[in-house]
Short mmCIF file of C-alpha atoms in Angstrom, two decimals:
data_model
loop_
_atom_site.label_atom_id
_atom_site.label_comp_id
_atom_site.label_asym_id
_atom_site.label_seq_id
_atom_site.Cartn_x
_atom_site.Cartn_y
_atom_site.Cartn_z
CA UNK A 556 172.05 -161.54 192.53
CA UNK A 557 170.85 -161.43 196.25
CA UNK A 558 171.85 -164.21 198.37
CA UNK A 559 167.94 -165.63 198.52
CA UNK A 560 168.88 -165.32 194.48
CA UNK A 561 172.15 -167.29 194.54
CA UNK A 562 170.63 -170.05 196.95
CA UNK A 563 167.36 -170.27 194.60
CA UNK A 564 169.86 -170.72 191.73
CA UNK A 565 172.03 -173.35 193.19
CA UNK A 566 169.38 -175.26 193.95
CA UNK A 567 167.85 -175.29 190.52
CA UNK A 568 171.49 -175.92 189.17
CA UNK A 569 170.94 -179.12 191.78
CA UNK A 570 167.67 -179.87 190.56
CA UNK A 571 168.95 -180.35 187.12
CA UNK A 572 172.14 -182.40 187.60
CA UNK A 573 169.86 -184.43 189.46
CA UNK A 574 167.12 -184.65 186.83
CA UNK A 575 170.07 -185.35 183.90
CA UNK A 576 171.42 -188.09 186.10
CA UNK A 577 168.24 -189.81 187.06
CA UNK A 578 167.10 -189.34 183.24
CA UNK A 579 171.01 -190.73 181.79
CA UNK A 580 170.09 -193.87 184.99
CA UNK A 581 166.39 -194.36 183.54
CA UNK A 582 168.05 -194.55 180.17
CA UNK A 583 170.69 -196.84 181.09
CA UNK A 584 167.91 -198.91 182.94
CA UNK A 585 165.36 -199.13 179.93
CA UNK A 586 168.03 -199.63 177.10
CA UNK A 587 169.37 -202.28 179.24
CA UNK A 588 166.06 -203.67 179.78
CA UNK A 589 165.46 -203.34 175.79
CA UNK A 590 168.24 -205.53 175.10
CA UNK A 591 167.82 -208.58 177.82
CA UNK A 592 164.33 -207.95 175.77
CA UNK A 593 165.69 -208.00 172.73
CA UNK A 594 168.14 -211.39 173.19
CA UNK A 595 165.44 -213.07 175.38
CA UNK A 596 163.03 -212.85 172.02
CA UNK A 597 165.98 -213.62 169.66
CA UNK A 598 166.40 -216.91 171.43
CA UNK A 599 162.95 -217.05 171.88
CA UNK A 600 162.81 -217.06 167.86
CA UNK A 601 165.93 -218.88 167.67
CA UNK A 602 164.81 -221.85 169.81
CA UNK A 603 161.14 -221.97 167.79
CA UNK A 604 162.94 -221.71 164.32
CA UNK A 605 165.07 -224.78 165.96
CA UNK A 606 161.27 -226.63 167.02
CA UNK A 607 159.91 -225.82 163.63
CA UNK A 608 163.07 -227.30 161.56
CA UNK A 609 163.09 -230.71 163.90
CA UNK A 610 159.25 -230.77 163.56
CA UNK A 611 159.63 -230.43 159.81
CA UNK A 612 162.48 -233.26 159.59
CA UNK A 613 160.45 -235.26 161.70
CA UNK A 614 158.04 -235.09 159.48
CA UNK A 615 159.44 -235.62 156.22
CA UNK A 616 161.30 -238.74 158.00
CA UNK A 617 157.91 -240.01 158.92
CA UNK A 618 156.75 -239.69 155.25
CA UNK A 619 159.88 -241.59 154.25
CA UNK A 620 159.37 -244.48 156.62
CA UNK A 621 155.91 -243.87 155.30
CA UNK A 622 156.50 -244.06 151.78
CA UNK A 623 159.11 -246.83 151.86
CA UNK A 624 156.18 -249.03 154.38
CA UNK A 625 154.32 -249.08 151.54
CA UNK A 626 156.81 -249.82 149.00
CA UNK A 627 157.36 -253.00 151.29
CA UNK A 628 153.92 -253.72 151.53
CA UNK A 629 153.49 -253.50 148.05
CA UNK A 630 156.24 -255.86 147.70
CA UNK A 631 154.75 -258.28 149.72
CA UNK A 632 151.32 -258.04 148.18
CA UNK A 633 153.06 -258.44 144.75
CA UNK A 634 155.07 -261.95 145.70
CA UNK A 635 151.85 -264.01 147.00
CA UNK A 636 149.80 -262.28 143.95
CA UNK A 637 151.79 -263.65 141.04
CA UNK A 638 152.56 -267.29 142.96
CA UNK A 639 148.54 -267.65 143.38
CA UNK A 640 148.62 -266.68 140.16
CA UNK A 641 151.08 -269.32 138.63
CA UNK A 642 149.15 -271.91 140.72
CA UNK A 643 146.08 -270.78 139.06
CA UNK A 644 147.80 -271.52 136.30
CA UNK A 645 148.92 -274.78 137.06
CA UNK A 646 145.61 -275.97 138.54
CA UNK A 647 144.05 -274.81 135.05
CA UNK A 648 146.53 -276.52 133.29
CA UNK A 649 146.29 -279.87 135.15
CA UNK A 650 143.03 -279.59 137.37
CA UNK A 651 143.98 -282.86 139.26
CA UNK A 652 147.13 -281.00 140.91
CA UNK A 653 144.53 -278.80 142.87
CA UNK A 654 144.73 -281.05 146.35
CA UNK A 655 148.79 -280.40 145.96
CA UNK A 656 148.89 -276.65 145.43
CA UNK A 657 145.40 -275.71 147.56
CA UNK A 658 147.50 -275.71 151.06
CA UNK A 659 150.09 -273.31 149.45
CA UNK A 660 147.34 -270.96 147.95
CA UNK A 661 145.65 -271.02 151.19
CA UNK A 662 148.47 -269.80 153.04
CA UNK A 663 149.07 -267.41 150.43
CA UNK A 664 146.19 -265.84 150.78
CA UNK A 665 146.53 -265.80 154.94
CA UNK A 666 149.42 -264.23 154.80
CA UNK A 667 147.90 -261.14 152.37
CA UNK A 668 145.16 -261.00 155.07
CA UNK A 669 147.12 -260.33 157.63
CA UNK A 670 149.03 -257.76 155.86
CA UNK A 671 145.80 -255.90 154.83
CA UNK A 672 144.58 -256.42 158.87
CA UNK A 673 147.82 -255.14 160.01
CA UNK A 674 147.43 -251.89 157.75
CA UNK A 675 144.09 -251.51 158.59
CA UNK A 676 144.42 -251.75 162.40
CA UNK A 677 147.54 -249.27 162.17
CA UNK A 678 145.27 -246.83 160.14
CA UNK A 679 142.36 -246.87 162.70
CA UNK A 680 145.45 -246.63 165.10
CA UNK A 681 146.35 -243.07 163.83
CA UNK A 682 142.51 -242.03 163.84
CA UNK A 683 142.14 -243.07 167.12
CA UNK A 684 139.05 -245.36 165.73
CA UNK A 685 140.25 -248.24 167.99
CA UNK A 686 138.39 -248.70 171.24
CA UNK A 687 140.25 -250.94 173.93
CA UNK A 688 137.61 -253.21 176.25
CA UNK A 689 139.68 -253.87 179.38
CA UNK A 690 138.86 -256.74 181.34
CA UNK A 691 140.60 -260.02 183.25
CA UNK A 692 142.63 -261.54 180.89
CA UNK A 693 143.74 -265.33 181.53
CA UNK A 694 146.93 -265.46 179.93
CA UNK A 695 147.57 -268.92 179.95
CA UNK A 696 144.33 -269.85 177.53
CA UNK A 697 145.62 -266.77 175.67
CA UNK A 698 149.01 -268.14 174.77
CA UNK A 699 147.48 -271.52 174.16
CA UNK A 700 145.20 -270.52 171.79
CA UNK A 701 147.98 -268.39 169.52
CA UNK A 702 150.17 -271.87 169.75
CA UNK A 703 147.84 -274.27 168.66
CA UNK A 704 147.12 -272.02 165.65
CA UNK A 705 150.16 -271.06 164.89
CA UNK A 706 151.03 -274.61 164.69
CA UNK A 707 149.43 -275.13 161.35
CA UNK A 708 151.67 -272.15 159.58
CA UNK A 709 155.02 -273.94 161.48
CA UNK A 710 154.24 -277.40 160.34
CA UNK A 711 154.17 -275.99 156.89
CA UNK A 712 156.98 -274.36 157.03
CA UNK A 713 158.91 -277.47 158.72
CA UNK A 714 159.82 -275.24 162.35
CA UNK A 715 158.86 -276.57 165.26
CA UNK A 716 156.50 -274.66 167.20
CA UNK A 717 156.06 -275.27 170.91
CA UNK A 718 154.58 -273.42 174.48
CA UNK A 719 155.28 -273.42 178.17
CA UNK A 720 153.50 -272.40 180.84
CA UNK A 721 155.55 -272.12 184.00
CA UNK A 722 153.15 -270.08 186.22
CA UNK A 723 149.40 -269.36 184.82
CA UNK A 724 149.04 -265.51 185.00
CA UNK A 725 146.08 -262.84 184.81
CA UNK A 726 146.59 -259.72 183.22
CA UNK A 727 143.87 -256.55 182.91
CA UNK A 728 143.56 -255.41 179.50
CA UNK A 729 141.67 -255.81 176.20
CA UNK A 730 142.06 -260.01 175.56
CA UNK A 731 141.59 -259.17 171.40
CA UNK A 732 144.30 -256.94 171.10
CA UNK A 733 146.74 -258.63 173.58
CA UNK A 734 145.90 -261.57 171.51
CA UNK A 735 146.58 -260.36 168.14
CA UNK A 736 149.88 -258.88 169.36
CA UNK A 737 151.45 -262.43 170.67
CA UNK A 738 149.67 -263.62 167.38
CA UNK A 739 151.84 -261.33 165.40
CA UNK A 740 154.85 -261.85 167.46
CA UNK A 741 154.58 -265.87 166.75
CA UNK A 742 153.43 -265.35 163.15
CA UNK A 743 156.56 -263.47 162.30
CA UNK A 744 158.99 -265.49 164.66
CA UNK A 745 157.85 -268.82 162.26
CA UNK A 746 157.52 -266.68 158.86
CA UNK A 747 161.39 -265.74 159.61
CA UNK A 748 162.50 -268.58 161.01
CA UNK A 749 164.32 -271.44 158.34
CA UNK A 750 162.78 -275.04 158.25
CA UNK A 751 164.34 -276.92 160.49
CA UNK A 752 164.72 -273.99 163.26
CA UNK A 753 162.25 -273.59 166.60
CA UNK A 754 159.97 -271.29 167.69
CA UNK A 755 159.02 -271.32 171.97
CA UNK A 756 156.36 -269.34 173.50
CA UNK A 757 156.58 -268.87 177.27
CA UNK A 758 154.64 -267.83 179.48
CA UNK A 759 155.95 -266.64 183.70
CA UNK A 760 155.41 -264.45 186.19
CA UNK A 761 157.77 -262.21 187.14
CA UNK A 762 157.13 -260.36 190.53
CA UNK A 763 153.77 -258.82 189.78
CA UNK A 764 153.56 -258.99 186.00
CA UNK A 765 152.97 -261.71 183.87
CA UNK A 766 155.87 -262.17 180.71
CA UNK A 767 155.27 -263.87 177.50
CA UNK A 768 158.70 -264.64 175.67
CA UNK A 769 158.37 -265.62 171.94
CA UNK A 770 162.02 -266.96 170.83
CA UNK A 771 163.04 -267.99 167.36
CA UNK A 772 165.90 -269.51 165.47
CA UNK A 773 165.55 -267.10 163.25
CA UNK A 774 167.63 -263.92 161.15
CA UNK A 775 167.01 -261.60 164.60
CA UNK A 776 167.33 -257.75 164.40
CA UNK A 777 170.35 -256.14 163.69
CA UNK A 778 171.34 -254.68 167.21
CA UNK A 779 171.76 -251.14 165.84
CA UNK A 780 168.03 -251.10 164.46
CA UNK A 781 166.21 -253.04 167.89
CA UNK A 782 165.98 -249.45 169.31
CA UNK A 783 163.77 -248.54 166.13
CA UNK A 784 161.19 -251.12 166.42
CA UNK A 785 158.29 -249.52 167.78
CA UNK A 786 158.46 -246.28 165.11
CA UNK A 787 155.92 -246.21 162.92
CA UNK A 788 156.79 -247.49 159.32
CA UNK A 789 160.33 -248.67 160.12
#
């Protein structure tokens, strides 16, 4: 070969040690790239296949807390059914026993109103069917009102049942459903508290908010299930 030939030649030799290392670097580069690619989507997949299995215990959790809510509820329709119906009984038997067993029935019956409200309320709840109306809401008149009529269930169930009100306080929210919740609180404070125990309402003001304490002499929460109280069905 002529010199110009040799040169020429070199440089092509060049050229493709060059081109094979840039091509074995691009290579490199893009298989390297494939895999970060490739683990980024595995523990993409991993991570949603972890969502999808907590999702789906969370769910079938919920439908046990479901299910066993309306065992309970069942339970608790069943107990006031059959005594109304032995006092139906009774009442047949011997209609002048009617002004003795009336009260009980009456209560009775309360009680499986409430339940049914309750269930209701929670079901319009989950539709989102339940509309708040927000306005000024004197607490004081609120937590009056609950005491006096929770006074009647108490005195039949031999607590006592009484209601402070160390500062008067107004709140802004819907006054129906802020009453039926301190309702509820009270109602079940009496219904598990034994004759002879208290219930107080309380009513304060604590820096800018306004507290209402409902406490009981009654069978409490278990510490290790307080935490669980506002899940749905437990």
């Amino acid at each position: 070969l002529t010199p110009e030939g040799e040169r020429l030649l070199t440089q092509y030799d060049d050229f493709c040690r060059e081109l094979r290392d840039y091509g074995d670097r691009l290579f490199a580069e893009k298989f390297t790239e494939a895999q970060q690619l490739s683990a980024a989507l595995e523990s993409a997949n991993r991570s949603l296949e972890q969502k999808v299995e907590q999702r789906t215990q969370a769910l079938r959790e919920q439908q046990q807390q479901r299910n066993t809510f309306m065992t309970n509820v069942f339970h608790d329709l069943r107990t006031p059914l059959f005594v109304l119906q032995r006092f139906l009984s009774r009442v047949r038997e011997q209609p002048g026993c009617l002004g003795e067993e009336l009260p009980v029935m009456q209560g009775r019956l309360e009680f499986m109103r409430r339940l049914v409200e309750d269930m209701f309320l929670m079901a319009k709840l989950e539709d989102r069917q339940v509309i708040f109306d927000t306005d000024r809401v004197p607490l004081a008149a609120l937590v009056q009102r609950v005491a006096e009529g929770g006074e009647v269930q108490a005195s039949q169930k031999q607590v006592s049942l009484t209601w402070q009100v160390r500062q008067d306080c107004t709140a802004w929210g819907d006054e129906a459903r802020l009453e039926q919740a301190v309702q509820n609180l009270v109602s079940n404070a009496v219904y598990y508290t034994r004759p002879g125990g208290r219930v107080t309402v309380t009513l304060e003001r604590r820096q800018s908010r306004g507290a209402i304490l409902v406490e009981d002499t009654g069978i409490g929460i278990p510490p290790e299930e307080q935490r669980r109280i506002f899940e749905r069905y437990y």
